[in-house]
mmCIF file of C-alpha atoms in Angstrom:
data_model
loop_
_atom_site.group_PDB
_atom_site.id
_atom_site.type_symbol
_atom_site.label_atom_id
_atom_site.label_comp_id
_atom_site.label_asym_id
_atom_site.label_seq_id
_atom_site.Cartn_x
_atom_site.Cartn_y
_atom_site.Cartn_z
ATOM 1 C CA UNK A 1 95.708 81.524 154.444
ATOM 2 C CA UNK A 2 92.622 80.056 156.248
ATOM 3 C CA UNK A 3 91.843 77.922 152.912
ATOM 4 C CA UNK A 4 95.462 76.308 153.788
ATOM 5 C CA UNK A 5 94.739 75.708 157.654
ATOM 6 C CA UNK A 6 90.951 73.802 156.319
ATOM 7 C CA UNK A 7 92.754 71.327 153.709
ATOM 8 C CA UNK A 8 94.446 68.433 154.356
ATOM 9 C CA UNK A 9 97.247 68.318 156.462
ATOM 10 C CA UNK A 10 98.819 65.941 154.302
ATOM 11 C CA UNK A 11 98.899 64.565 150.147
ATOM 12 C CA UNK A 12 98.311 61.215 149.223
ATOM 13 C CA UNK A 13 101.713 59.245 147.681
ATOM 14 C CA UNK A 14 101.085 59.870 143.912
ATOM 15 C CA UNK A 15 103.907 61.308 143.303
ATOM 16 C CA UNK A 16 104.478 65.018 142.249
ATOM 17 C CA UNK A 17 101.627 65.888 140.309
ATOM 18 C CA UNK A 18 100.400 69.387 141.097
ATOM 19 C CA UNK A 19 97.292 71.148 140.625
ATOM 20 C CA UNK A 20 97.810 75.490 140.072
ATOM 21 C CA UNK A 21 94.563 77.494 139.498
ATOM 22 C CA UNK A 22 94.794 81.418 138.835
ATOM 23 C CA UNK A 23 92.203 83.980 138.685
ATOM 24 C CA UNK A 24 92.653 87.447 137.556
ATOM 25 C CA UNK A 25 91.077 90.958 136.362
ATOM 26 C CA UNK A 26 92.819 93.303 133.845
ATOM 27 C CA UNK A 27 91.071 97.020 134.573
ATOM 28 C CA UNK A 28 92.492 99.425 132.228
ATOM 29 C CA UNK A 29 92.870 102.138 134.096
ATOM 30 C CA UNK A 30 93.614 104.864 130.847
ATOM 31 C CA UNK A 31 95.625 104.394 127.343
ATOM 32 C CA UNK A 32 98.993 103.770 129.141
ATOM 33 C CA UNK A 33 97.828 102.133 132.589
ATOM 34 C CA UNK A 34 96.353 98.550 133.336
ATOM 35 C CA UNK A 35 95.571 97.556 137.047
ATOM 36 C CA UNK A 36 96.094 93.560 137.499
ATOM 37 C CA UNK A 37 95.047 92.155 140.361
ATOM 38 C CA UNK A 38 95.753 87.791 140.457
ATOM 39 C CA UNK A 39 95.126 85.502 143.483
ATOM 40 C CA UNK A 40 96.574 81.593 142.678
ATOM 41 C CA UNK A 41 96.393 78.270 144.352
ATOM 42 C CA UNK A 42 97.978 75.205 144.070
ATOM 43 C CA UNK A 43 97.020 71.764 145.166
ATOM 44 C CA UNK A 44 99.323 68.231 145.976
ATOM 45 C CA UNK A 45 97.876 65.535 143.463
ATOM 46 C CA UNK A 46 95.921 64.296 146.628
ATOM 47 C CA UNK A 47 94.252 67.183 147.385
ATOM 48 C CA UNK A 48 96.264 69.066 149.697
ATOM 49 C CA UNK A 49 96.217 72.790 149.084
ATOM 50 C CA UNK A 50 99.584 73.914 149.910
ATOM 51 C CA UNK A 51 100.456 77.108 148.233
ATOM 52 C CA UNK A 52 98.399 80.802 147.927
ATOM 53 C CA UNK A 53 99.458 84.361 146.199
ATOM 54 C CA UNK A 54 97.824 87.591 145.816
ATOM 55 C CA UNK A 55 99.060 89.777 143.854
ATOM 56 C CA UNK A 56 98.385 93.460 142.837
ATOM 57 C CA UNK A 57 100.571 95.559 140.519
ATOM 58 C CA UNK A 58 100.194 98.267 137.643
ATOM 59 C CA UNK A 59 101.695 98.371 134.161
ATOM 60 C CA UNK A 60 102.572 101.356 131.690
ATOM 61 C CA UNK A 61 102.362 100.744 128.036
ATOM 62 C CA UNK A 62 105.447 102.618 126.986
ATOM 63 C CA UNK A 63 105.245 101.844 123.435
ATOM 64 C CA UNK A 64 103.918 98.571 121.382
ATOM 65 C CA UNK A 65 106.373 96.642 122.314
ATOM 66 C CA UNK A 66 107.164 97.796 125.501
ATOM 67 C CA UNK A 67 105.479 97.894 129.112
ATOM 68 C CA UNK A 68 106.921 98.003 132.443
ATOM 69 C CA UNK A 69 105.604 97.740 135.965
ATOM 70 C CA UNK A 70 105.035 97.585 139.503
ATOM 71 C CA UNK A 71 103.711 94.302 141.526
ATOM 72 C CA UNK A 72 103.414 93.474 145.175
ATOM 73 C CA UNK A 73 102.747 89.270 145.402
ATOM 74 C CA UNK A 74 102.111 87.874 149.330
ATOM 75 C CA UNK A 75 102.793 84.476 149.273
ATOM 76 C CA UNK A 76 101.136 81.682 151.986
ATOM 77 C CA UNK A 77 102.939 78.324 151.813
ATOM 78 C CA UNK A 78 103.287 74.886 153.299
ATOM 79 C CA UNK A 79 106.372 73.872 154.875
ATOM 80 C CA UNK A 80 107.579 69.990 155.459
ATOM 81 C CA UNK A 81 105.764 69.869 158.859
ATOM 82 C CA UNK A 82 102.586 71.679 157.869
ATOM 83 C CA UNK A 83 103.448 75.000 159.477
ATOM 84 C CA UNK A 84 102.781 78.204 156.963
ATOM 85 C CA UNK A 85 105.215 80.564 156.012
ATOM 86 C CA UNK A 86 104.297 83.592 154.532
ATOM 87 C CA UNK A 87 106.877 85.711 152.344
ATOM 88 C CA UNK A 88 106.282 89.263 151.112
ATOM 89 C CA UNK A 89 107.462 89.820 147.354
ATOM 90 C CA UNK A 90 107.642 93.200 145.536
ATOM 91 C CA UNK A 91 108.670 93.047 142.270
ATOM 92 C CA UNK A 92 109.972 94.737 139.098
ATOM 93 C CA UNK A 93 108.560 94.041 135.662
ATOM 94 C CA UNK A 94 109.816 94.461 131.779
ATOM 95 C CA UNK A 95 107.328 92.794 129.683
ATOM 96 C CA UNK A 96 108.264 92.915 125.861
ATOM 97 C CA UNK A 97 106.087 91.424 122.960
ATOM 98 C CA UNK A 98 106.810 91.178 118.995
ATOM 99 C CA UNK A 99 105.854 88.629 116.374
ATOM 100 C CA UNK A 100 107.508 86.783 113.810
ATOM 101 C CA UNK A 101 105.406 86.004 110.827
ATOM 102 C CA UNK A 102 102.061 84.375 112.410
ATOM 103 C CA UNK A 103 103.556 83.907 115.608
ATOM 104 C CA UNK A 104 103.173 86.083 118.678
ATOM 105 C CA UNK A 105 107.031 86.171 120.793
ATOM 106 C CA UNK A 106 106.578 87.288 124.248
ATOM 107 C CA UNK A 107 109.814 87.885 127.311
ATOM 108 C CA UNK A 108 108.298 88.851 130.557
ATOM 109 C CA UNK A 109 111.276 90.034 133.086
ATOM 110 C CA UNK A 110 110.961 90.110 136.748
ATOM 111 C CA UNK A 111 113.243 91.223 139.844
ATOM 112 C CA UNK A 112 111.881 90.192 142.922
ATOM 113 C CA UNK A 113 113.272 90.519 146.622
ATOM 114 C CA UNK A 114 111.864 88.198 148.540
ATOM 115 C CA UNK A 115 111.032 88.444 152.436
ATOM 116 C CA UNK A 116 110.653 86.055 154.353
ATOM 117 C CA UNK A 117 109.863 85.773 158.396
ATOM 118 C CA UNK A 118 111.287 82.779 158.421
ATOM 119 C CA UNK A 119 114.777 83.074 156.589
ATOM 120 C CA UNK A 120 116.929 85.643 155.452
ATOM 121 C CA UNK A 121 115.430 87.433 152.188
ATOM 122 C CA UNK A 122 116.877 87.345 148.823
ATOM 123 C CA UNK A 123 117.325 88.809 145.591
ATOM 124 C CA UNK A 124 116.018 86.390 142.528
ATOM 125 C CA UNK A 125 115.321 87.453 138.368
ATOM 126 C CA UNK A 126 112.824 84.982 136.712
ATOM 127 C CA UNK A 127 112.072 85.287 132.595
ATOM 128 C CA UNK A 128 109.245 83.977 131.135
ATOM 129 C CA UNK A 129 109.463 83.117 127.393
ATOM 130 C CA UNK A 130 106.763 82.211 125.282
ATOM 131 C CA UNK A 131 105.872 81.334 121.415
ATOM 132 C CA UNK A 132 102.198 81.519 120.586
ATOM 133 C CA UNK A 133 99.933 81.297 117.218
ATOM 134 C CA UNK A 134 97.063 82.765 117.570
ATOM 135 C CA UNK A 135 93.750 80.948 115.323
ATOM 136 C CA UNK A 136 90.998 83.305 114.852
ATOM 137 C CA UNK A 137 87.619 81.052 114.804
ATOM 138 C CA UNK A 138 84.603 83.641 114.306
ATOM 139 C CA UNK A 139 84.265 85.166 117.869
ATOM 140 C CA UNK A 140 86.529 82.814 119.396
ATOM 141 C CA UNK A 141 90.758 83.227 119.039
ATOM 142 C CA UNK A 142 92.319 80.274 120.129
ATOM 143 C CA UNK A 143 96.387 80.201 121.104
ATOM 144 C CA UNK A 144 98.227 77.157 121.228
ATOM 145 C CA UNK A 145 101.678 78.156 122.974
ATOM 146 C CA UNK A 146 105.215 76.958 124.583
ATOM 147 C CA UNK A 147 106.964 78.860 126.966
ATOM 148 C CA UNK A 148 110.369 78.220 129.412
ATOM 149 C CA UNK A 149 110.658 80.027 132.355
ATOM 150 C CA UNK A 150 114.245 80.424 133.967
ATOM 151 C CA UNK A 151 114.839 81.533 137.578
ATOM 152 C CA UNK A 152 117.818 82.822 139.224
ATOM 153 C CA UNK A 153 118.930 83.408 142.672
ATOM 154 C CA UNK A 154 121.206 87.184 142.461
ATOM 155 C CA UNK A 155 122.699 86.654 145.811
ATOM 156 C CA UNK A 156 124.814 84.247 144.613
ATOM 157 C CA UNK A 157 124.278 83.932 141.117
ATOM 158 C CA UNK A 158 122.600 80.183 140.886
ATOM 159 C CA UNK A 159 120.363 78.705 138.929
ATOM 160 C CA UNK A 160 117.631 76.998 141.082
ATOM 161 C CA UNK A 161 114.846 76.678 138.896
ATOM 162 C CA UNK A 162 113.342 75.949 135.610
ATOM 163 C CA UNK A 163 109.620 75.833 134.011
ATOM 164 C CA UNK A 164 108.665 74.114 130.395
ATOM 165 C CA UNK A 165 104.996 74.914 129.522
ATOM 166 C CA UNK A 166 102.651 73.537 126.596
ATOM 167 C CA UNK A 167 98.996 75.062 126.786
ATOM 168 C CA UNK A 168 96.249 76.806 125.000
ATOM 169 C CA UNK A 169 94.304 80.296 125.837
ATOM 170 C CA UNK A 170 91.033 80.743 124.546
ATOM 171 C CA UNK A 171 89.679 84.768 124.471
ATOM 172 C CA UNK A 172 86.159 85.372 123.844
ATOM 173 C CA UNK A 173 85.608 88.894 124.451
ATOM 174 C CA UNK A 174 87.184 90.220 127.461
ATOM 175 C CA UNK A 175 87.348 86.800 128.955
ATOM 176 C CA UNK A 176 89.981 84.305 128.425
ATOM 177 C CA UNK A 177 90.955 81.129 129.491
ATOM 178 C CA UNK A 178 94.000 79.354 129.748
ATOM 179 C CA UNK A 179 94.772 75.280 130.091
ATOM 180 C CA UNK A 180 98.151 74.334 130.211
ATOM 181 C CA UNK A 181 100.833 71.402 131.224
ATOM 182 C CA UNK A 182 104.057 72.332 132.935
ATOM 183 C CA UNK A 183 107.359 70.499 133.864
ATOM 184 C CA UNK A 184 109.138 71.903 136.727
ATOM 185 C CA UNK A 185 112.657 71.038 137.784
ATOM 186 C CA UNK A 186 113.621 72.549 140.914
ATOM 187 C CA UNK A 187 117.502 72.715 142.754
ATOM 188 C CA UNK A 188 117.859 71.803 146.389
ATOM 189 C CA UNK A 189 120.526 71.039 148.712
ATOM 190 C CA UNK A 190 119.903 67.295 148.232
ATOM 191 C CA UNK A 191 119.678 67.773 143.932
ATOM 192 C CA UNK A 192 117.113 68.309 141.275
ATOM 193 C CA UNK A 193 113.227 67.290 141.811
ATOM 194 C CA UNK A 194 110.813 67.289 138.583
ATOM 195 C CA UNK A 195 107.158 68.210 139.324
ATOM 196 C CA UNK A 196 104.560 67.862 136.617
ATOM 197 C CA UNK A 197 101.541 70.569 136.806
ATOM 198 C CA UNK A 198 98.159 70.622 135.166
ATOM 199 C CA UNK A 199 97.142 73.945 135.223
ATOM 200 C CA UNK A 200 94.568 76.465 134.329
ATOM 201 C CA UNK A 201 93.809 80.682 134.560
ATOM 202 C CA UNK A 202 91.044 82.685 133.836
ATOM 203 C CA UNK A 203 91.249 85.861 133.820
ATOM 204 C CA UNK A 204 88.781 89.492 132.869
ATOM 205 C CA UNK A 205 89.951 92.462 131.549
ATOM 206 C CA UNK A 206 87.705 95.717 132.040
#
């Protein structure tokens, strides 16, 4: 929250280009049980950082195929006239992951309820779909992928918002990093607004 009061009150006309920036630590907690902990940022294409999230949640491996979990996300945001918001946003996850021939397949499911101070909260599911081939290069496993990532508001059953993602993830031990391009197209009272991200995570697992 302080990071958004120092930046910029205000992004230079360029359009919407985005900057997004996540960092996060996988500790493995036992067999089943993985702590994540994730705090993201994203910038206006002139600099402006408008948007934080923290998040901390636990997963269960229930089989190899199968994990579910808990996460609690506080978000810090940017409104039109520079004020922040802040929203609180528990959520419910199914993650599921296969493979078909060389190809990993990958649906992450998640229920959120949203609340805000500054609004009435809401109810909204998001899945993330992704296809990925992973290239094994001596230490190094590189993994060019695609993913679309729907989101839908349950309180009255709209669609409000959709993400198309072309990236690679490079592991190298425990540490991996991920570079990726992302179209957004987002529904508002006035219509539909396309965003284009560049984007990047690293993350640590312990």
């Amino acid at each position: 929250m302080l990071l958004l009061s120092l930046s910029g009150s205000s992004a230079a006309a360029l359009g919407n280009y985005e900057l997004w920036h996540t960092e996060g630590q996988d500790i493995r907690l036992d067999t089943k049980y993985t702590l994540a902990l994730r705090e993201s940022f994203r910038w206006h294409a002139g600099g402006d950082l408008y948007h934080q999230e923290y998040d901390i949640g636990i997963l269960r491996k229930l089989s190899d195929n199968w994990k579910l979990g808990l996460n609690y996300r506080q978000v810090y945001s940017k409104n039109s006239s520079d004020d922040i918001e802040d929203e609180s946003r528990p959520q419910m996850i199914a993650l599921w992951k296969s493979s078909l021939g060389k190809f990993n397949i990958e649906s992450n499911n998640r229920l959120e309820y949203r609340s805000y101070e500054h609004k009435s909260s809401d109810w909204r599911y998001r899945n993330k779909a992704t296809l990925q081939l992973p290239l094994k290069l001596g230490c190094l496993t590189l993994s060019p992928y695609v993913s679309d990532e729907i989101f839908l508001e349950l309180n009255d059953m709209t669609f409000i918002k959709n993400r198309l993602y072309s990236g690679i993830t490079g592991a190298y031990g425990k540490v991996s990093l991920d570079l990726y391009y992302m179209h957004q197209d987002s529904k508002s009272s006035s219509g539909w607004t396309g965003t284009e991200v560049l984007g990047s995570a690293l993350k640590i697992a312990f």
